GROMACS .gro file of C-alpha atoms in nm:
model
  286
    1MET     CA    1   6.476   4.301  -0.610
    2LYS     CA    2   6.152   4.369  -0.796
    3LYS     CA    3   5.976   4.460  -0.469
    4ILE     CA    4   6.260   4.697  -0.375
    5ILE     CA    5   6.234   4.877  -0.709
    6LEU     CA    6   5.857   4.912  -0.670
    7CYS     CA    7   5.899   5.053  -0.318
    8VAL     CA    8   6.152   5.308  -0.440
    9LEU     CA    9   5.920   5.414  -0.721
   10ALA     CA   10   5.630   5.447  -0.476
   11LEU     CA   11   5.836   5.667  -0.246
   12LEU     CA   12   5.939   5.887  -0.540
   13ILE     CA   13   5.578   5.925  -0.649
   14VAL     CA   14   5.465   6.019  -0.298
   15GLY     CA   15   5.753   6.264  -0.267
   16CYS     CA   16   5.659   6.429  -0.597
   17GLN     CA   17   5.297   6.458  -0.491
   18LYS     CA   18   5.393   6.637  -0.171
   19GLN     CA   19   5.613   6.893  -0.345
   20GLU     CA   20   5.456   7.234  -0.390
   21PRO     CA   21   5.580   7.510  -0.618
   22LYS     CA   22   5.768   7.770  -0.417
   23VAL     CA   23   5.831   8.132  -0.501
   24GLN     CA   24   6.204   8.184  -0.535
   25SER     CA   25   6.375   8.472  -0.357
   26SER     CA   26   6.449   8.631  -0.694
   27ASN     CA   27   6.081   8.683  -0.781
   28TRP     CA   28   5.999   9.043  -0.857
   29TYR     CA   29   5.659   9.204  -0.919
   30MET     CA   30   5.547   9.544  -1.041
   31ALA     CA   31   5.292   9.716  -0.819
   32VAL     CA   32   5.088  10.025  -0.905
   33LYS     CA   33   4.765  10.170  -0.772
   34SER     CA   34   4.518  10.237  -1.053
   35THR     CA   35   4.143  10.280  -1.085
   36GLN     CA   36   4.153  10.190  -1.454
   37LYS     CA   37   4.014   9.861  -1.576
   38ASP     CA   38   4.269   9.586  -1.627
   39SER     CA   39   4.207   9.588  -2.002
   40GLU     CA   40   4.277   9.963  -2.017
   41TYR     CA   41   4.567   9.981  -1.776
   42ALA     CA   42   4.924  10.043  -1.891
   43PRO     CA   43   5.226  10.093  -1.661
   44PHE     CA   44   5.363  10.445  -1.615
   45SER     CA   45   5.035  10.609  -1.710
   46ASN     CA   46   4.937  10.929  -1.535
   47GLU     CA   47   4.829  10.777  -1.204
   48ALA     CA   48   4.838  10.898  -0.844
   49PHE     CA   49   5.159  10.841  -0.650
   50LEU     CA   50   5.169  10.584  -0.370
   51THR     CA   51   5.191  10.751  -0.032
   52ASP     CA   52   5.489  10.695   0.197
   53SER     CA   53   5.263  10.531   0.456
   54PHE     CA   54   5.123  10.288   0.197
   55LEU     CA   55   5.475  10.198   0.081
   56GLU     CA   56   5.566  10.128   0.442
   57GLU     CA   57   5.271   9.890   0.467
   58ILE     CA   58   5.399   9.700   0.166
   59LYS     CA   59   5.753   9.687   0.306
   60LYS     CA   60   5.627   9.552   0.639
   61THR     CA   61   5.423   9.275   0.477
   62LYS     CA   62   5.551   8.932   0.575
   63GLY     CA   63   5.740   8.773   0.288
   64VAL     CA   64   5.840   9.103   0.125
   65GLU     CA   65   6.217   9.143   0.099
   66GLU     CA   66   6.257   9.465  -0.096
   67VAL     CA   67   6.060   9.752  -0.249
   68GLN     CA   68   6.213   9.983  -0.508
   69PRO     CA   69   6.079  10.265  -0.726
   70ILE     CA   70   6.100  10.191  -1.096
   71TYR     CA   71   6.114  10.440  -1.382
   72MET     CA   72   6.077  10.459  -1.757
   73PHE     CA   73   6.289  10.652  -2.005
   74ASP     CA   74   6.072  10.738  -2.302
   75THR     CA   75   6.181  10.764  -2.666
   76ASN     CA   76   5.879  10.967  -2.772
   77LEU     CA   77   6.131  11.235  -2.850
   78ILE     CA   78   6.071  11.604  -2.877
   79GLU     CA   79   6.318  11.847  -3.022
   80PRO     CA   80   6.429  12.090  -2.746
   81GLY     CA   81   6.233  12.410  -2.779
   82LYS     CA   82   5.999  12.269  -3.044
   83LEU     CA   83   5.723  12.081  -2.869
   84ASP     CA   84   5.537  12.020  -3.197
   85SER     CA   85   5.832  11.847  -3.367
   86PRO     CA   86   5.873  11.486  -3.247
   87TYR     CA   87   6.167  11.286  -3.374
   88GLY     CA   88   6.424  11.037  -3.253
   89ASN     CA   89   6.702  10.801  -3.346
   90VAL     CA   90   6.878  10.479  -3.250
   91LYS     CA   91   7.223  10.386  -3.372
   92VAL     CA   92   7.326  10.021  -3.385
   93TYR     CA   93   7.695   9.929  -3.369
   94ARG     CA   94   7.821   9.580  -3.450
   95ASN     CA   95   8.177   9.500  -3.345
   96ASN     CA   96   8.235   9.874  -3.295
   97ASP     CA   97   8.124   9.965  -3.651
   98LEU     CA   98   7.805  10.160  -3.722
   99GLU     CA   99   7.565   9.901  -3.861
  100ALA     CA  100   7.245  10.103  -3.897
  101GLU     CA  101   7.063  10.414  -3.781
  102TYR     CA  102   6.689  10.429  -3.729
  103PHE     CA  103   6.474  10.741  -3.704
  104TYR     CA  104   6.129  10.800  -3.568
  105ASP     CA  105   5.919  11.053  -3.757
  106PRO     CA  106   5.545  10.978  -3.776
  107THR     CA  107   5.493  11.263  -4.025
  108ASN     CA  108   5.737  11.131  -4.285
  109ASP     CA  109   5.674  10.791  -4.443
  110GLU     CA  110   6.006  10.804  -4.628
  111VAL     CA  111   6.211  10.808  -4.309
  112LYS     CA  112   6.330  10.466  -4.189
  113SER     CA  113   6.124  10.432  -3.874
  114PHE     CA  114   6.098  10.206  -3.570
  115VAL     CA  115   5.843  10.134  -3.300
  116LEU     CA  116   5.894  10.361  -3.001
  117ILE     CA  117   6.107  10.196  -2.732
  118ASN     CA  118   6.023  10.210  -2.362
  119ILE     CA  119   6.338  10.185  -2.150
  120TRP     CA  120   6.278  10.018  -1.814
  121GLY     CA  121   6.509   9.904  -1.535
  122TYR     CA  122   6.598   9.565  -1.394
  123PRO     CA  123   6.725   9.550  -1.032
  124GLN     CA  124   7.031   9.374  -0.901
  125GLY     CA  125   6.932   9.021  -0.808
  126LEU     CA  126   6.697   8.976  -1.104
  127ASP     CA  127   6.873   8.736  -1.341
  128MET     CA  128   6.754   8.858  -1.681
  129SER     CA  129   6.945   8.580  -1.859
  130LYS     CA  130   6.673   8.338  -1.743
  131PHE     CA  131   6.429   8.512  -1.980
  132THR     CA  132   6.647   8.531  -2.289
  133ALA     CA  133   6.628   8.360  -2.626
  134TYR     CA  134   6.979   8.484  -2.706
  135GLN     CA  135   7.250   8.571  -2.455
  136ARG     CA  136   7.584   8.730  -2.529
  137LYS     CA  137   7.861   8.473  -2.488
  138ARG     CA  138   8.075   8.699  -2.272
  139GLU     CA  139   7.879   8.824  -1.972
  140ILE     CA  140   7.820   9.199  -1.951
  141ALA     CA  141   7.779   9.352  -1.607
  142GLU     CA  142   7.576   9.653  -1.724
  143GLY     CA  143   7.422   9.545  -2.051
  144CYS     CA  144   7.069   9.589  -2.182
  145TYR     CA  145   6.805   9.333  -2.274
  146LEU     CA  146   6.580   9.383  -2.577
  147SER     CA  147   6.231   9.250  -2.625
  148ALA     CA  148   6.211   9.031  -2.934
  149ASP     CA  149   6.025   9.292  -3.139
  150VAL     CA  150   6.282   9.563  -3.065
  151ALA     CA  151   6.569   9.332  -3.160
  152GLN     CA  152   6.391   9.246  -3.485
  153GLN     CA  153   6.321   9.605  -3.582
  154LEU     CA  154   6.684   9.700  -3.512
  155GLY     CA  155   6.810   9.411  -3.726
  156ILE     CA  156   6.966   9.215  -3.436
  157ASN     CA  157   6.886   8.848  -3.497
  158ASN     CA  158   7.145   8.690  -3.268
  159LEU     CA  159   7.437   8.788  -3.047
  160ASP     CA  160   7.720   8.608  -3.223
  161ASP     CA  161   7.867   8.957  -3.273
  162ASN     CA  162   7.904   9.234  -3.016
  163TYR     CA  163   7.625   9.490  -3.040
  164GLU     CA  164   7.606   9.834  -2.881
  165LEU     CA  165   7.325  10.088  -2.899
  166GLU     CA  166   7.305  10.467  -2.886
  167ILE     CA  167   6.950  10.569  -2.800
  168TYR     CA  168   6.832  10.927  -2.779
  169CYS     CA  169   6.592  10.913  -2.487
  170LEU     CA  170   6.425  11.127  -2.222
  171ILE     CA  171   6.506  11.117  -1.850
  172PRO     CA  172   6.248  11.237  -1.593
  173VAL     CA  173   6.402  11.518  -1.389
  174SER     CA  174   6.109  11.692  -1.220
  175ASN     CA  175   5.747  11.631  -1.126
  176THR     CA  176   5.682  12.005  -1.105
  177ILE     CA  177   5.597  12.201  -1.418
  178ASP     CA  178   5.712  12.562  -1.395
  179GLU     CA  179   5.776  12.803  -1.682
  180SER     CA  180   6.085  12.938  -1.506
  181MET     CA  181   6.241  12.592  -1.530
  182PHE     CA  182   6.234  12.613  -1.910
  183GLU     CA  183   6.408  12.950  -1.895
  184GLU     CA  184   6.681  12.818  -1.669
  185ASN     CA  185   6.706  12.483  -1.850
  186PRO     CA  186   6.621  12.539  -2.219
  187GLU     CA  187   6.708  12.178  -2.304
  188LEU     CA  188   6.419  12.043  -2.097
  189VAL     CA  189   6.096  11.923  -2.254
  190GLN     CA  190   5.757  11.833  -2.111
  191ASP     CA  191   5.627  11.478  -2.123
  192VAL     CA  192   5.348  11.475  -2.380
  193THR     CA  193   5.182  11.171  -2.220
  194ASN     CA  194   5.230  11.260  -1.854
  195ASP     CA  195   5.183  11.626  -1.762
  196LYS     CA  196   5.348  11.569  -1.425
  197GLN     CA  197   5.704  11.541  -1.554
  198LEU     CA  198   5.980  11.746  -1.711
  199LEU     CA  199   6.232  11.549  -1.915
  200TYR     CA  200   6.600  11.581  -2.001
  201PRO     CA  201   6.713  11.467  -2.351
  202TYR     CA  202   7.003  11.223  -2.325
  203THR     CA  203   7.193  10.985  -2.551
  204LEU     CA  204   7.222  10.648  -2.379
  205LYS     CA  205   7.511  10.425  -2.488
  206ILE     CA  206   7.484  10.064  -2.379
  207LYS     CA  207   7.592   9.716  -2.489
  208VAL     CA  208   7.337   9.447  -2.572
  209ALA     CA  209   7.355   9.160  -2.323
  210GLY     CA  210   7.055   8.956  -2.437
  211ILE     CA  211   6.739   8.927  -2.644
  212LEU     CA  212   6.433   8.828  -2.444
  213ASN     CA  213   6.201   8.541  -2.524
  214PRO     CA  214   5.914   8.645  -2.752
  215GLY     CA  215   5.667   8.595  -2.466
  216ILE     CA  216   5.838   8.860  -2.253
  217SER     CA  217   5.704   9.208  -2.333
  218SER     CA  218   5.605   9.070  -2.671
  219SER     CA  219   5.548   9.338  -2.936
  220CYS     CA  220   5.560   9.611  -2.674
  221GLY     CA  221   5.891   9.778  -2.754
  222GLN     CA  222   6.071   9.709  -2.426
  223LEU     CA  223   6.439   9.759  -2.348
  224TYR     CA  224   6.566   9.682  -1.997
  225ILE     CA  225   6.880   9.845  -1.851
  226PRO     CA  226   7.022   9.819  -1.496
  227LEU     CA  227   6.790  10.000  -1.257
  228GLU     CA  228   7.089  10.140  -1.066
  229GLN     CA  229   7.213  10.302  -1.388
  230MET     CA  230   6.873  10.464  -1.440
  231GLN     CA  231   6.868  10.596  -1.084
  232ASN     CA  232   7.219  10.740  -1.122
  233LEU     CA  233   7.121  10.921  -1.443
  234ILE     CA  234   6.810  11.064  -1.278
  235ASN     CA  235   7.010  11.180  -0.975
  236GLU     CA  236   7.269  11.339  -1.201
  237HIS     CA  237   7.021  11.548  -1.400
  238GLN     CA  238   6.724  11.594  -1.166
  239ILE     CA  239   6.595  11.937  -1.069
  240GLU     CA  240   6.399  11.796  -0.777
  241GLU     CA  241   6.339  11.450  -0.636
  242VAL     CA  242   6.165  11.251  -0.907
  243LYS     CA  243   5.860  11.055  -0.799
  244THR     CA  244   5.712  10.752  -0.971
  245ASN     CA  245   5.378  10.573  -0.940
  246ASN     CA  246   5.529  10.231  -1.016
  247TYR     CA  247   5.726  10.009  -0.778
  248ILE     CA  248   5.885   9.668  -0.797
  249VAL     CA  249   5.857   9.431  -0.503
  250LYS     CA  250   6.083   9.136  -0.428
  251ILE     CA  251   5.913   8.854  -0.240
  252LYS     CA  252   6.025   8.528  -0.084
  253GLU     CA  253   5.684   8.385   0.005
  254SER     CA  254   5.390   8.348  -0.231
  255SER     CA  255   5.150   8.439   0.049
  256ALA     CA  256   5.292   8.792   0.040
  257LEU     CA  257   5.119   8.857  -0.293
  258LYS     CA  258   4.775   8.805  -0.144
  259GLU     CA  259   4.867   9.016   0.159
  260ILE     CA  260   4.987   9.302  -0.059
  261GLN     CA  261   4.677   9.285  -0.277
  262SER     CA  262   4.454   9.302   0.032
  263LEU     CA  263   4.601   9.642   0.122
  264ASP     CA  264   4.404   9.814  -0.155
  265LYS     CA  265   4.151   9.687  -0.409
  266ASP     CA  266   4.297   9.917  -0.676
  267LEU     CA  267   4.650   9.783  -0.639
  268LYS     CA  268   4.759   9.600  -0.953
  269ILE     CA  269   5.041   9.346  -0.939
  270LYS     CA  270   5.222   9.190  -1.232
  271GLN     CA  271   5.524   8.963  -1.242
  272TYR     CA  272   5.841   9.140  -1.358
  273PRO     CA  273   5.978   9.154  -1.623
  274LEU     CA  274   5.637   9.205  -1.775
  275GLU     CA  275   5.499   8.951  -2.017
  276SER     CA  276   5.283   9.206  -2.192
  277THR     CA  277   5.174   9.567  -2.151
  278ALA     CA  278   4.896   9.555  -2.409
  279ASN     CA  279   4.654   9.391  -2.169
  280ILE     CA  280   4.781   9.407  -1.811
  281LYS     CA  281   4.580   9.191  -1.571
  282LYS     CA  282   4.609   9.130  -1.201
  283THR     CA  283   4.820   8.836  -1.097
  284ASN     CA  284   4.606   8.536  -1.006
  285LEU     CA  285   4.640   8.521  -0.630
  286ASN     CA  286   4.404   8.233  -0.570
   0.00000   0.00000   0.00000
């Protein structure tokens, strides 16, 4: 009996040694072409767009399942018609009652303020609940996920209650800047950080589905909503087809990462959702 037990243990040990970590089919990565140094790079900065031919190369790479454009809704808010007057607000509802309202006004220390929130998308197939410290008990099909710092600044410490947010944000609607567009659409504003885009002010209402682990987008002011919802809002308000210089790539084989990286030395790849935007570095492909 003792020999049998030892043999079983030996087989288990050998089996464990032979196992190699595999990339699951749900792995997503952000890809962007940038000449900036890793320490200086931040997603959605004013970079050149990826060409259609280059995107096709990525899509044809063995092990790549899907490639989607990804966008950001900014909350660096600008009052329509007053480009020198930034402001913003977020309303927090708990169990349908208004719990708090937060304003952003860098010129007024007396105003209750919050760190600016970057609204990003998560695609279907990416299980965001795997990255949460708190998850709403009843599953929400189209809920949002807050980075830990955003949840803290909005006073959401857990999800024992039902929380819903109203966020005044900006939707990209055009990559062309034309004075006539302002005349025809007086509500539009120009992105102060990216001179390639015109933006449409919009109040986003969405339920909170989860609070992300502190290590995910830590202290970076991230809020993730369904990517399909973002695309629908852009399509609804766009003046022309909106381009982006950031893409997310779904892979099923780890070798695909190295193949994608070999397409261009300036291509930066980071696992998604992002762990941090303060110091983006290339994924270790070795």
